[in-house]
Amino acid sequence: MQQENNTNKSSKSKNKNPQNGISYLWNNGFVEIKLLIFKAFLVVLLGVIIAFITYTAAFIPEGQSKARLFIIFVIILFLYLLASNNYYKNLINTVEKIIANLRLLVMNQVRQAELLSFEKIGSDKIYTALTFDIKSVSDVSHSIAFGIIAIFVIINTMAYIAFLSWQAFLIIFCILFIAGVLYIKNQQQIKKMVFIVREYEKKMFEALMQLLYGFKDLKLNDKKNDDFFFNGLKQYSSKLHQLKFLCSKQFINNYSSSYCSWNVLIIVVVLILPILSLISLNKLVTIVGIVLFMPFVFLIEQIPKITIASISLQRLLDLEYELSQLNRDTQKTIHLDNDFIFKKIKYKDITFVYTEENEHEFKIGPLSISFMAGETVFITGGNGSGKSTLLKLMTGLYLIHSGRIYINDKEIDIQRYRFLFSAIFRDYHLFDRFYGSAEINDQKVNDLIKLMQLEHKVKFANNRFSSNNLSTGQRKRLALIMSIVENKPKNDQGLI
């Protein structure tokens, strides 16, 4: 039975992700985002009405009652507070909902990935995406909320300036347009630098994992410990510091140039417009006041945060897309009859080919071997001979390149029969409870715990172990208990 090679599947991940952060947010929150845009516009409109009421009150003649205007002001202010509060809450909830769905989507793709694909992507990349990148996107929700309001305020004020003087509007618009183009151009360079920083953060994280997982080895050898720290961790930290400093410097330069553009705008409005006699003094005072209170600086301050978050979002989407391409041909597990009895498994002419990053080809097979129920088999071989790879092939964790597999003399697709196997690999993970088992007999588990002489260390109740803070040998014994209790098909001797 010929099966598709993992190498071919992995090549699909090189295709470019057709979806960017903006399109993802729009497609996955279309109704909510449209409603939020309307609410943001409503908040700005109510704010404009409040400003108009305040402006009108200043020109009411002395002695004339302002009670009616005050009542209207209080009502509009109440509506403004209500609308703005609702807008901010809904926007944050929408962003968090989209992020939660994306997180679940990525985790679902991870759990469905083939082992070889998972190993090629790397657990570090997945962990970084699901922790640091998710947090970066989540933290920017407030900036997005205030940024949208700021954009609407700028649009409204520009419309009002156009109403007062179209000449002033054109001059201000041209200055803002030129400043915006320069800002966006600089921002593209900053995004490239941020990408480099994020990649180096990943390397720093990998070095940190070496410190944590290799702690015992480093502790045994002071020279190795010092060499790892000074020529490893310290150099990574220094390089990351330099990259972050350069990135921050570019952010500051871009902010300074934008702030400079805003000051140029004020100078043009205050000095150039009167010289050209394009506007009356009263309108000039009004326009200067509008420009001074325009939220340009605030909007510019939010853009770096949004930029970093957009990069994190794109990394998440790229990871999800890469996983989705790798998982495209994943087979579903079959369901066996309750009376199924395992007797024999046979592997005939199976081969496995794996090309490493250095283009070195690792190959196993062709190999033919069979195992009978109740047998105890030892597999021996030197380092790098392929013992672990063979076990992963036999259990369906790696897909065979060619060959056939039979259970009870019936040809099967091992990918759909993986649930038949229970394995304790060298890098096994000990869960704190049984997953995928409907009914677990607490007494049976505790009897096995006693049999393994672990009763003084751990208890089992309510489908949960009281502790997994055990020694390496004790953890292996507990893992063996979990393997025994799992509902695996019986063999012809009636054993689990």
PDB file of N, CA and C in Angstrom, residues 9 45 49 62 75 93 112 115 137 141 145 167 171 220 261 263 291 299 314-315 342 368 373 415 431 438 489 491 493:
ATOM      1  N   LYS A   9       4.338  16.514   1.383  1.00  0.00           N
ATOM      2  CA  LYS A   9       3.346  17.264   2.144  1.00  0.00           C
ATOM      3  C   LYS A   9       3.950  18.526   2.734  1.00  0.00           C
ATOM      4  N   LEU A  45     -19.709  61.640  16.670  1.00  0.00           N
ATOM      5  CA  LEU A  45     -20.796  62.570  16.361  1.00  0.00           C
ATOM      6  C   LEU A  45     -21.342  63.216  17.627  1.00  0.00           C
ATOM      7  N   ILE A  49     -21.334  67.162  18.733  1.00  0.00           N
ATOM      8  CA  ILE A  49     -22.536  67.880  19.198  1.00  0.00           C
ATOM      9  C   ILE A  49     -22.255  68.572  20.526  1.00  0.00           C
ATOM     10  N   GLU A  62     -25.955  87.907  27.385  1.00  0.00           N
ATOM     11  CA  GLU A  62     -26.119  87.980  28.833  1.00  0.00           C
ATOM     12  C   GLU A  62     -27.585  88.175  29.189  1.00  0.00           C
ATOM     13  N   ILE A  75     -28.168  65.673  28.495  1.00  0.00           N
ATOM     14  CA  ILE A  75     -28.702  64.486  27.795  1.00  0.00           C
ATOM     15  C   ILE A  75     -27.673  63.937  26.797  1.00  0.00           C
ATOM     16  N   ASN A  93     -14.130  43.159  23.473  1.00  0.00           N
ATOM     17  CA  ASN A  93     -14.719  41.816  23.457  1.00  0.00           C
ATOM     18  C   ASN A  93     -14.595  41.168  22.076  1.00  0.00           C
ATOM     19  N   GLN A 112      -3.761  18.056  15.195  1.00  0.00           N
ATOM     20  CA  GLN A 112      -4.049  17.211  14.046  1.00  0.00           C
ATOM     21  C   GLN A 112      -2.834  17.014  13.139  1.00  0.00           C
ATOM     22  N   LEU A 115       3.400  13.880  13.140  1.00  0.00           N
ATOM     23  CA  LEU A 115       4.562  14.074  14.004  1.00  0.00           C
ATOM     24  C   LEU A 115       5.744  14.672  13.247  1.00  0.00           C
ATOM     25  N   VAL A 137      -1.064  40.657  20.363  1.00  0.00           N
ATOM     26  CA  VAL A 137      -2.300  41.040  19.670  1.00  0.00           C
ATOM     27  C   VAL A 137      -3.368  41.438  20.676  1.00  0.00           C
ATOM     28  N   SER A 141      -5.732  45.882  21.853  1.00  0.00           N
ATOM     29  CA  SER A 141      -7.161  46.162  21.656  1.00  0.00           C
ATOM     30  C   SER A 141      -7.529  47.583  22.080  1.00  0.00           C
ATOM     31  N   ALA A 145      -9.098  50.618  19.744  1.00  0.00           N
ATOM     32  CA  ALA A 145     -10.335  51.317  20.115  1.00  0.00           C
ATOM     33  C   ALA A 145     -10.157  52.830  20.043  1.00  0.00           C
ATOM     34  N   GLN A 167      -9.607  76.440   0.753  1.00  0.00           N
ATOM     35  CA  GLN A 167      -8.187  76.684   0.530  1.00  0.00           C
ATOM     36  C   GLN A 167      -7.353  76.150   1.703  1.00  0.00           C
ATOM     37  N   ILE A 171      -4.506  72.969   1.700  1.00  0.00           N
ATOM     38  CA  ILE A 171      -3.134  73.117   2.204  1.00  0.00           C
ATOM     39  C   ILE A 171      -2.860  72.109   3.320  1.00  0.00           C
ATOM     40  N   LEU A 220      27.442  20.367  36.265  1.00  0.00           N
ATOM     41  CA  LEU A 220      28.526  19.409  36.462  1.00  0.00           C
ATOM     42  C   LEU A 220      29.857  19.897  35.898  1.00  0.00           C
ATOM     43  N   SER A 261       6.177  67.261  11.417  1.00  0.00           N
ATOM     44  CA  SER A 261       5.198  67.574  10.370  1.00  0.00           C
ATOM     45  C   SER A 261       3.987  68.280  10.959  1.00  0.00           C
ATOM     46  N   ASN A 263       4.008  70.179  13.623  1.00  0.00           N
ATOM     47  CA  ASN A 263       4.425  71.552  13.931  1.00  0.00           C
ATOM     48  C   ASN A 263       4.505  72.406  12.670  1.00  0.00           C
ATOM     49  N   VAL A 291      -6.800  72.458  14.696  1.00  0.00           N
ATOM     50  CA  VAL A 291      -5.547  71.750  14.410  1.00  0.00           C
ATOM     51  C   VAL A 291      -4.812  71.392  15.702  1.00  0.00           C
ATOM     52  N   LEU A 299      -2.619  59.470  17.755  1.00  0.00           N
ATOM     53  CA  LEU A 299      -2.729  58.418  16.739  1.00  0.00           C
ATOM     54  C   LEU A 299      -1.348  57.875  16.374  1.00  0.00           C
ATOM     55  N   GLN A 314       0.194  38.307  11.952  1.00  0.00           N
ATOM     56  CA  GLN A 314       0.591  37.670  10.694  1.00  0.00           C
ATOM     57  C   GLN A 314       1.381  36.392  10.951  1.00  0.00           C
ATOM     58  N   ARG A 315       2.203  36.388  11.982  1.00  0.00           N
ATOM     59  CA  ARG A 315       2.946  35.169  12.329  1.00  0.00           C
ATOM     60  C   ARG A 315       1.990  34.056  12.740  1.00  0.00           C
ATOM     61  N   PHE A 342      -7.074  -8.487  18.832  1.00  0.00           N
ATOM     62  CA  PHE A 342      -5.806  -8.373  18.116  1.00  0.00           C
ATOM     63  C   PHE A 342      -5.029  -9.686  18.216  1.00  0.00           C
ATOM     64  N   SER A 368      10.725  -6.103   6.447  1.00  0.00           N
ATOM     65  CA  SER A 368       9.553  -6.958   6.657  1.00  0.00           C
ATOM     66  C   SER A 368       9.685  -7.611   8.027  1.00  0.00           C
ATOM     67  N   ALA A 373       0.486 -11.487  19.071  1.00  0.00           N
ATOM     68  CA  ALA A 373      -0.050 -11.058  20.359  1.00  0.00           C
ATOM     69  C   ALA A 373       0.638 -11.813  21.490  1.00  0.00           C
ATOM     70  N   GLN A 415      -2.156   4.808   9.558  1.00  0.00           N
ATOM     71  CA  GLN A 415      -2.498   6.141  10.046  1.00  0.00           C
ATOM     72  C   GLN A 415      -3.861   6.146  10.732  1.00  0.00           C
ATOM     73  N   PHE A 431       0.368  13.105  31.469  1.00  0.00           N
ATOM     74  CA  PHE A 431      -0.818  13.917  31.713  1.00  0.00           C
ATOM     75  C   PHE A 431      -1.301  13.717  33.148  1.00  0.00           C
ATOM     76  N   ALA A 438     -14.042   7.152  28.641  1.00  0.00           N
ATOM     77  CA  ALA A 438     -15.346   7.551  29.185  1.00  0.00           C
ATOM     78  C   ALA A 438     -15.467   7.221  30.668  1.00  0.00           C
ATOM     79  N   PRO A 489      -7.706  -2.467  22.507  1.00  0.00           N
ATOM     80  CA  PRO A 489      -8.297  -3.753  22.134  1.00  0.00           C
ATOM     81  C   PRO A 489      -7.565  -4.919  22.793  1.00  0.00           C
ATOM     82  N   ASN A 491      -6.064  -8.854  23.186  1.00  0.00           N
ATOM     83  CA  ASN A 491      -5.464  -9.852  22.319  1.00  0.00           C
ATOM     84  C   ASN A 491      -6.162 -11.184  22.530  1.00  0.00           C
ATOM     85  N   GLN A 493      -5.378 -13.611  24.142  1.00  0.00           N
ATOM     86  CA  GLN A 493      -5.225 -14.196  25.460  1.00  0.00           C
ATOM     87  C   GLN A 493      -6.046 -13.445  26.504  1.00  0.00           C
TER      88      GLN A 493
END
